[in-house]
Coordinates of C-alpha atoms in Angstrom, one line a residue:
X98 CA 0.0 0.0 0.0
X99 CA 1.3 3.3 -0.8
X100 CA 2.5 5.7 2.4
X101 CA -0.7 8.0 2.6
X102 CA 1.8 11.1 1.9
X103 CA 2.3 10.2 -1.5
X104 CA -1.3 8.6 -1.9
X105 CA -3.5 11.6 -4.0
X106 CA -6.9 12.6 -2.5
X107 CA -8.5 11.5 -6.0
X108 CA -7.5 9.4 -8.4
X109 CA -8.8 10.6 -11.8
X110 CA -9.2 8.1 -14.8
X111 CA -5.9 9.7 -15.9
X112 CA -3.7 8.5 -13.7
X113 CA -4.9 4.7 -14.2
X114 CA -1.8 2.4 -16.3
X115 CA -3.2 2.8 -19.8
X116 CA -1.4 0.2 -21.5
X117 CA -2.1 -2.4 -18.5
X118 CA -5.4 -1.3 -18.6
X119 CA -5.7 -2.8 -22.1
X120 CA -3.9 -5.8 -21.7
X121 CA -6.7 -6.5 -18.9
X122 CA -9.4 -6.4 -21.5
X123 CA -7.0 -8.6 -23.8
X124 CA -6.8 -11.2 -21.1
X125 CA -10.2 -11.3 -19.9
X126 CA -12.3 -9.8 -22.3
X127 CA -15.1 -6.6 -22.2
X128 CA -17.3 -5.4 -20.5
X129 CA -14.5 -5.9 -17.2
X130 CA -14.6 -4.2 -13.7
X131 CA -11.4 -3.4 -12.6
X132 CA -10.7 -2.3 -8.9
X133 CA -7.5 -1.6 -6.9
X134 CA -7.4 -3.0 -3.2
X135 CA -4.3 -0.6 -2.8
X136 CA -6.2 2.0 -3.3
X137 CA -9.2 1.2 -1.1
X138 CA -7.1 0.7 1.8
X139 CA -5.1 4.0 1.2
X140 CA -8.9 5.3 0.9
X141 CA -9.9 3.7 3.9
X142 CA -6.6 4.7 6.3
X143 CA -6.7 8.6 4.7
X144 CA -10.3 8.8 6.0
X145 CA -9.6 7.3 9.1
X146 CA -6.9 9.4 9.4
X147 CA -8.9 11.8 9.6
X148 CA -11.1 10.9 12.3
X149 CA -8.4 9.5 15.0
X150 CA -10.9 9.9 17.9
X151 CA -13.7 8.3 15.7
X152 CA -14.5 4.7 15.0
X153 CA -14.8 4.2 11.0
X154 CA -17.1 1.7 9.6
X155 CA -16.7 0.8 5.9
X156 CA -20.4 0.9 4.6
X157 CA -20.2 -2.4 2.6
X158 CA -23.6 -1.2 0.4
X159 CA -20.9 0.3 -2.0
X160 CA -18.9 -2.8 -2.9
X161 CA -20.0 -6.1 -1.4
X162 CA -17.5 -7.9 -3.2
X163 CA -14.9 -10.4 -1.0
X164 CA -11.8 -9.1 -2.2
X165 CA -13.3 -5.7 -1.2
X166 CA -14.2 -6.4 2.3
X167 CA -11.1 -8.3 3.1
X168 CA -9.0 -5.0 1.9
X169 CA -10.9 -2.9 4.6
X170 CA -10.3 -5.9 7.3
X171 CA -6.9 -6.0 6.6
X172 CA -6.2 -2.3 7.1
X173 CA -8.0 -2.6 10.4
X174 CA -11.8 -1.6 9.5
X175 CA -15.3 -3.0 10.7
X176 CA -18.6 -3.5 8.6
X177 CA -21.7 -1.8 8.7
X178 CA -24.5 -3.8 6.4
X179 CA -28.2 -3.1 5.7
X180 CA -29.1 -6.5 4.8
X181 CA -28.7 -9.8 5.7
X182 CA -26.8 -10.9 2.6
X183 CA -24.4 -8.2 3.6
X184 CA -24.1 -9.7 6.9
X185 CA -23.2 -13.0 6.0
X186 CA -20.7 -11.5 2.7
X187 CA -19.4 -9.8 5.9
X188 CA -18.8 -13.0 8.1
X189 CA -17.5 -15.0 4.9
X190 CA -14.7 -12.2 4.1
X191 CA -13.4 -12.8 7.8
X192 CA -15.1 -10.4 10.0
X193 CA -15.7 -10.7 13.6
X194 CA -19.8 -10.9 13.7
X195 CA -19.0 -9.3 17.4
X196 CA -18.0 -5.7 15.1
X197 CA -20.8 -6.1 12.4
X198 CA -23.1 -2.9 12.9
X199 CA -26.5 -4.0 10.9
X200 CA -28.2 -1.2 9.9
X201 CA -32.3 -2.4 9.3
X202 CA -34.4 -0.3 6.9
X203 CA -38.2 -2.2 6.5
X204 CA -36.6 -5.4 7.0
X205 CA -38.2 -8.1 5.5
X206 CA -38.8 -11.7 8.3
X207 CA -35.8 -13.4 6.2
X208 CA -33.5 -10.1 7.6
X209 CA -34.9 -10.0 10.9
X210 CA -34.8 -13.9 11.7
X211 CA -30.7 -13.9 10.4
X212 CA -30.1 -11.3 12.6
X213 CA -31.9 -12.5 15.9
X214 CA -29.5 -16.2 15.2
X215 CA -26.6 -13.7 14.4
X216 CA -27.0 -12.2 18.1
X217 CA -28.0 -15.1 20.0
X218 CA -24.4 -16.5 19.3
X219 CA -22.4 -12.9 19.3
X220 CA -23.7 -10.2 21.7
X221 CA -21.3 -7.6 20.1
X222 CA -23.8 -7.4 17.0
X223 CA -25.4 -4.3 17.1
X224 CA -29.0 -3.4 15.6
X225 CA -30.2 -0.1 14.4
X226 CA -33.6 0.2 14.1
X227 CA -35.5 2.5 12.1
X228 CA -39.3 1.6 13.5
X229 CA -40.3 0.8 16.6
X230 CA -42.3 -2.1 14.4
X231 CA -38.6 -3.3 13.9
X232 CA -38.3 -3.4 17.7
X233 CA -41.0 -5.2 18.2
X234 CA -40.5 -7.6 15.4
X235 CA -36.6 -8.3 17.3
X236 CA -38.3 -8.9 20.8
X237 CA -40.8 -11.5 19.1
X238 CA -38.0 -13.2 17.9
X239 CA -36.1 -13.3 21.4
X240 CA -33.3 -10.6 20.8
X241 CA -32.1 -9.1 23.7
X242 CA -28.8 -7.5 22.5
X243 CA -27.6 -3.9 21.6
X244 CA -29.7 -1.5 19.8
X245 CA -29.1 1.6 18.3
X246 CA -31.9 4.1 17.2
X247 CA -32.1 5.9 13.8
X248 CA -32.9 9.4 13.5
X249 CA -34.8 11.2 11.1
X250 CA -33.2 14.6 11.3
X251 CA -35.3 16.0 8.6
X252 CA -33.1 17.8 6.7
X253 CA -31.6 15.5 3.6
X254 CA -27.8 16.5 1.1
X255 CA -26.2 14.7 -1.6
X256 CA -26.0 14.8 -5.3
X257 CA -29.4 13.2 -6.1
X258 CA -32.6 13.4 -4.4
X259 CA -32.6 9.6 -4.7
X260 CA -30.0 9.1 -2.6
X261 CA -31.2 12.3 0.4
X262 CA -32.4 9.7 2.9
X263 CA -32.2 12.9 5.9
X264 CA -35.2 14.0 5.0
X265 CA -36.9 10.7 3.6
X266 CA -39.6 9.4 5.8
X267 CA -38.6 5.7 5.0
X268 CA -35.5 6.2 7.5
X269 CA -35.6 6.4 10.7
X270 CA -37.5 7.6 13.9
X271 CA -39.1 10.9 13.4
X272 CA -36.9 13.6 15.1
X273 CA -39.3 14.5 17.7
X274 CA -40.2 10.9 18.4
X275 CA -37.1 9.8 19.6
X276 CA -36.9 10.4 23.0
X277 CA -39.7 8.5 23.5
X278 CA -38.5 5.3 21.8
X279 CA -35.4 5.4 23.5
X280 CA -37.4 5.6 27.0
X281 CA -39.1 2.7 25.8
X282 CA -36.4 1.0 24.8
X283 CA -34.3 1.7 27.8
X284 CA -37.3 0.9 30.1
X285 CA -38.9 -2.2 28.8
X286 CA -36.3 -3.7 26.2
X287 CA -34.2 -6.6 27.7
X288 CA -31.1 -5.6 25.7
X289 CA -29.4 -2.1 25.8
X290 CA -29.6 1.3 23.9
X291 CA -25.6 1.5 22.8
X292 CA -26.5 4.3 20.2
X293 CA -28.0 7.0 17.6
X294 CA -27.5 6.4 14.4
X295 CA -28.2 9.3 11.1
X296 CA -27.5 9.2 7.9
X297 CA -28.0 12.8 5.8
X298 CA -27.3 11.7 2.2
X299 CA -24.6 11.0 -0.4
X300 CA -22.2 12.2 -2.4
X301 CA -21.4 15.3 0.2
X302 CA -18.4 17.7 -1.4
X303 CA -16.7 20.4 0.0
X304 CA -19.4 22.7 -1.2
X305 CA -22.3 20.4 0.4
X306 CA -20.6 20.9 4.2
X307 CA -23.2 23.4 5.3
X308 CA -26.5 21.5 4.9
X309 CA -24.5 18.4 6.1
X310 CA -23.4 19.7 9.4
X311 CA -26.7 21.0 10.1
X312 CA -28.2 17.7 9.8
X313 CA -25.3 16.4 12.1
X314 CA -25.8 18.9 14.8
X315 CA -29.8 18.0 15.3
X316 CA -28.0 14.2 15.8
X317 CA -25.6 15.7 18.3
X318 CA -28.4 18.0 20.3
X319 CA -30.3 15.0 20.2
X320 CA -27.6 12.7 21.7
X321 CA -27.6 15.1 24.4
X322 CA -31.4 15.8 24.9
X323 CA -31.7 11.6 25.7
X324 CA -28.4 11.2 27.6
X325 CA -24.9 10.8 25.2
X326 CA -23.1 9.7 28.6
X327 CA -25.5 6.4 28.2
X328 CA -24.8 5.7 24.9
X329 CA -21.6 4.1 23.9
X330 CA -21.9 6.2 20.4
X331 CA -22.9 8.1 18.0
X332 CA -23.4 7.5 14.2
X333 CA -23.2 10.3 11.8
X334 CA -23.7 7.7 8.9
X335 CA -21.5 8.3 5.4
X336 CA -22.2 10.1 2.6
X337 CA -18.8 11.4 1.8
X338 CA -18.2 11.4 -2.2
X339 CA -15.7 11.8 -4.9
X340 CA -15.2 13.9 -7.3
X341 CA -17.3 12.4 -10.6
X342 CA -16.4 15.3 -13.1
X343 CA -12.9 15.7 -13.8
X344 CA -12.8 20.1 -12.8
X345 CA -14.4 18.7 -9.5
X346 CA -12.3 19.2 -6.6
X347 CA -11.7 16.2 -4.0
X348 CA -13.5 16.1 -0.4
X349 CA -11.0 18.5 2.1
X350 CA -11.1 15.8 4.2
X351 CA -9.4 17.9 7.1
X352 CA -12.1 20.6 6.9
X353 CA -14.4 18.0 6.6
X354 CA -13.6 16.6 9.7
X355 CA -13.1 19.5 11.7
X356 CA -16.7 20.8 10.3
X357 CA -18.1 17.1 11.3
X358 CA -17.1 17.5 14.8
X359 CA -17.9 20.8 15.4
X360 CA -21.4 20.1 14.4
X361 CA -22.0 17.1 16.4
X362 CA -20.3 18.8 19.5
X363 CA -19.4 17.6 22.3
X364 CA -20.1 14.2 23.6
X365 CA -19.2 11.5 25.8
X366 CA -20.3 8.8 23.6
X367 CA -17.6 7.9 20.7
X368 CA -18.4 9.3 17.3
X369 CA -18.9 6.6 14.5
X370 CA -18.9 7.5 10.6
X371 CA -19.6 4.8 7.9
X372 CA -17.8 6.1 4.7
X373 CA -18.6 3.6 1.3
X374 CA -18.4 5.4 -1.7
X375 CA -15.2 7.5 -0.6
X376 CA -13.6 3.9 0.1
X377 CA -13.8 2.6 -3.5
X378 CA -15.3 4.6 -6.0
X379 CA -12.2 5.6 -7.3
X380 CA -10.5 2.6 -6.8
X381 CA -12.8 0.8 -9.4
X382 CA -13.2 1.4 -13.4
X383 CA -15.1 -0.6 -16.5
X384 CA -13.4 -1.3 -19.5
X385 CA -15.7 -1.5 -22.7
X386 CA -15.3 -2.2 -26.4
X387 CA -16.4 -0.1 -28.8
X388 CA -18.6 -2.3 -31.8
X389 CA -20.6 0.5 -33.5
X390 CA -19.7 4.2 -34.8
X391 CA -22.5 6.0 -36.2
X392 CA -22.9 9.6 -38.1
X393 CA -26.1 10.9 -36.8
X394 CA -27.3 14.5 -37.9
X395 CA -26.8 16.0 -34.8
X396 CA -23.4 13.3 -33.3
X397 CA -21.5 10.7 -33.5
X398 CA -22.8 7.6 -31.5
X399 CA -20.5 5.2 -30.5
X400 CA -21.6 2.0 -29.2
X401 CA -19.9 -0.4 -26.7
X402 CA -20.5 -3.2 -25.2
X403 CA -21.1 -2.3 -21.5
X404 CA -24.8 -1.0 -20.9
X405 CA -27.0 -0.3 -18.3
X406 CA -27.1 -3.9 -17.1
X407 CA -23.6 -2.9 -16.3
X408 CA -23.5 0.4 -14.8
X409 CA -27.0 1.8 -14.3
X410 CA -26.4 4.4 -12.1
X411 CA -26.0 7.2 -15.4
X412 CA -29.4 6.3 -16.3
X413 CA -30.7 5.6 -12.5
X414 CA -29.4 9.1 -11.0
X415 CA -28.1 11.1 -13.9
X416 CA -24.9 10.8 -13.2
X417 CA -21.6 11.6 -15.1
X418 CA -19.1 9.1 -15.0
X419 CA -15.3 10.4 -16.6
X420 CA -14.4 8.4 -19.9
X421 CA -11.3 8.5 -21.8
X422 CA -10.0 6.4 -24.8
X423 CA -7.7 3.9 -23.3
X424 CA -6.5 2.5 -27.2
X425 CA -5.7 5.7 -28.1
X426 CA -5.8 8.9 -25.8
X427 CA -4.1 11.1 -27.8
X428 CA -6.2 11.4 -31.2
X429 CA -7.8 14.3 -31.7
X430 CA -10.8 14.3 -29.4
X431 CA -14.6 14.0 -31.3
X432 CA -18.2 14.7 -29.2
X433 CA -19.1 11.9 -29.2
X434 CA -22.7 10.0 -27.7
X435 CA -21.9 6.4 -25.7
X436 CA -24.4 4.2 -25.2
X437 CA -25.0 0.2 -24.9
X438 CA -26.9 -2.3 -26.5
X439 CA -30.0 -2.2 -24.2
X440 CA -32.9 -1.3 -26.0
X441 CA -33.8 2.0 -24.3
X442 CA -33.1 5.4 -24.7
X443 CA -31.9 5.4 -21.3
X444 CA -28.8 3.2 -22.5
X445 CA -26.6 6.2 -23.1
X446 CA -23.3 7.1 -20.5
X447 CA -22.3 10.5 -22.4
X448 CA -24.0 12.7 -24.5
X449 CA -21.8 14.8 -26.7
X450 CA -18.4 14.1 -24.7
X451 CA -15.4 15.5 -25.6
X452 CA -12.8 11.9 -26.0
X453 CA -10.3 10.9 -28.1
X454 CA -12.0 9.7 -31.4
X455 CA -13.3 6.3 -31.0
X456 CA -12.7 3.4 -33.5
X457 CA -14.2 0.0 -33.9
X458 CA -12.1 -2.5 -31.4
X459 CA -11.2 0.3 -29.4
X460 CA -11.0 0.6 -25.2
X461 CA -12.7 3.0 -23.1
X462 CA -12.8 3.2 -19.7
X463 CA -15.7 4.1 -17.4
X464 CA -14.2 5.6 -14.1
X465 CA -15.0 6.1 -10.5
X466 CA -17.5 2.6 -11.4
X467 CA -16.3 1.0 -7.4
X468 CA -19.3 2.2 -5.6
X469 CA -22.9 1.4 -6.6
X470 CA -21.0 -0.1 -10.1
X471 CA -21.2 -3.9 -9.7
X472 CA -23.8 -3.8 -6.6
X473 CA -26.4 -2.3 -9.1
X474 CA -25.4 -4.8 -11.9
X475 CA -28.4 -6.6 -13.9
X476 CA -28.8 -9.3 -16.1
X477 CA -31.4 -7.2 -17.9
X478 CA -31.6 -8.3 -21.8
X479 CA -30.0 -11.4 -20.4
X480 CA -27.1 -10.2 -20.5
X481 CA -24.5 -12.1 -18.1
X482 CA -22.7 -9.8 -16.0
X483 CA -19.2 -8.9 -16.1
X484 CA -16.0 -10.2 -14.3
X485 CA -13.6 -8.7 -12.2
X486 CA -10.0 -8.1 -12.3
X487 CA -8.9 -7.1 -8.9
X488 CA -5.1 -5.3 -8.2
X489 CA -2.8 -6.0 -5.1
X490 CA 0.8 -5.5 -4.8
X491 CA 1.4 -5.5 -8.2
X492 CA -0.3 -8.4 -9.3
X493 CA -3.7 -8.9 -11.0
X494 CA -6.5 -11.8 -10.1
X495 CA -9.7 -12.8 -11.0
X496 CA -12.0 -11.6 -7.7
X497 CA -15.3 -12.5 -9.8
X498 CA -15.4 -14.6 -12.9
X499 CA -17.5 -13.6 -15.7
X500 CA -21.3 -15.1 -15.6
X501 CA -22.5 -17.4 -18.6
X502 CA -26.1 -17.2 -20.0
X503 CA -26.2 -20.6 -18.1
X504 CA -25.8 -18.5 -14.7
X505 CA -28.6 -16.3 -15.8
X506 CA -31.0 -19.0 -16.8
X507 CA -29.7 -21.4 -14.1
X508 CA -32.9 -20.8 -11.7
X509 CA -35.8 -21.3 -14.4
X510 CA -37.5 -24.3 -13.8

């Protein structure tokens, strides 16, 4: 792992290894997810760095995958999951289920029943529940271990209102609500209260402090208004992004921090954060052929063989994702239209980018694709998904093999 001094707050789509980049797709053909477990343990320790008094989960929503989760345990990080597939993908990459933090929004009987067994056997497991239903649904099933409210705090940030869960009604306790549920839970619960969880949004920048922090404090005068020297913490949830367009500056992560804490005040309960897409969406790319170029009146459409089923989040969110010719960077660059073979209009990841003119057989690469990239891949149009080349210390490895249309038809009966 590179020393965190010489390890860049960003990594644009720039600074990847071209030519290895295009070997990968020799090798192991297109569309491919790349992602670099160097860098999400440089990620991972920066922000931590960061945040010496804190205690930083990695939100495993982001990036599921093994390989993934095994970086972030080897660099010394715990797992917060909001589902029980999580939980186990957790367990199975080596985590102590004693440091899992599960995290339950609605959760369906399956979740609920997975996580009651999960506690019976490891009393560190802690439970953050949304709904009092969700309490009562644990205490049906026996569970008498640590809990952790979620706040509402009402006020909601990030870089789609898709993704502004703060002000959401589906998470959490309603603001003024909770002092109430933690009475109830501290007075007639046979486990303990260990915590407040919130969770503002995603994708906070530099520029998206402000409304951040003031969703913090409300979590930090309400960790006070119910007791914060009861509580063993409090969990000012993620949200912290990356620079998607390539003017975009990175996250000041030291103002960040010093912002962060100064809007939560003080407390005697530890402060918890639970960054995900600031661990690995830089770390991770898609490589894509190009099999169509096409003169239109108004641009040039190039077609590739990546598509929504691969990345959906441009046609989910809106959102840009940097692309650069990795066969040939330096031609003179074209506006150009990239889209998939899916047959919708929403199939498209640039309109009327600037990149180096496209050829049949040509490489481009898809960057920041390691959060919400593979986690949101389909098999829409049957298409299998993609593989995935991981990068340690040099070397490169299969972390996920590509999926055959047997694998998609596998569970028709």
């Amino acid at each position: 792992m590179t020393d965190l001094a010489d390890s860049p707050a960003v990594r644009r789509l720039s600074d990847w290894n071209l030519e290895r980049l295009e070997s990968f797709s020799d090798d192991h053909e297109t569309p491919l997810y790349v992602v670099d477990l160097d860098r999400v343990k440089e990620n991972y320790a920066r922000f931590s760095a960061a945040f010496p008094d804190a205690h930083v989960m990695y939100a495993a929503k982001a990036h599921t995958g093994k390989a993934v989760l095994e970086a972030v345990l080897e660099v010394g990080g715990t797992i917060e999951c909001a589902a029980w597939g999580e939980l186990q993908r957790a367990i199975d990459a080596s985590a102590d289920p004693n440091e899992l933090q599960y995290t339950a929004v609605n959760p369906p009987d399956r979740d609920l029943d997975y996580a009651a067994d999960l506690g019976a056997d490891n009393p560190g497991l802690t439970v953050t529940i949304g709904a009092t239903d969700t309490l009562e649904r644990l205490e049906a099933r026996g569970y008498d271990g640590r809990i952790a409210i979620r706040i509402n705090p009402g006020i909601g940030t990030g870089h789609h209102e898709k993704v502004a869960t703060g002000a959401d009604a589906k998470f959490g306790i309603p603001y003024e609500r909770v002092p109430e549920v933690a009475d109830r839970v501290r007075e007639e619960f046979d486990g303990d209260l260990v915590g407040l969880h919130a969770h503002a949004g995603s994708g906070v920048l530099t520029d998206d402090l402000e409304d951040h922090c003031r969703a913090l404090s409300r979590v930090g005068e309400m960790a006070r208004r119910i007791g914060d020297d009861e509580l063993e913490f409090v969990d000012v949830g993620g949200g912290y992004g990356v620079p998607y367009h390539e003017d975009e500056a990175p996250l000041d992560l030291e103002r960040t921090a010093e912002m962060v804490r100064d809007a939560v005040g003080d407390l005697e309960a530890q402060l918890k954060l639970e960054p995900g897409r600031y661990v690995v969406a830089d770390a991770g790319l898609i490589l894509t052929e190009v099999n169509t170029i096409k003169e239109a009146p108004d641009t040039t459409v190039v077609g590739v063989d990546a598509s929504l089923s691969t990345l959906i989040r441009p046609a989910m969110f809106g959102s840009y994702h940097p692309m650069l010719n990795v066969s040939a960077p330096d031609r003179e660059p074209i506006e150009a239209t990239v889209g998939g073979p899916v047959c919708t209009s929403a199939d498209v990841f640039a309109h009327d980018r600037p990149i180096a003119r496209p050829e049949r057989g040509d490489v481009l690469a898809i960057g920041n694709a390691g959060s919400y990239g593979y986690e949101l891949a389909n098999q829409f149009h049957s298409q299998p998904r993609p593989a995935e080349i991981a990068l340690e210390d040099g070397e490169a490895r299969v972390a996920r093999r590509r999926e055959t249309l047997a694998d998609v038809t596998r569970l028709e009966q």
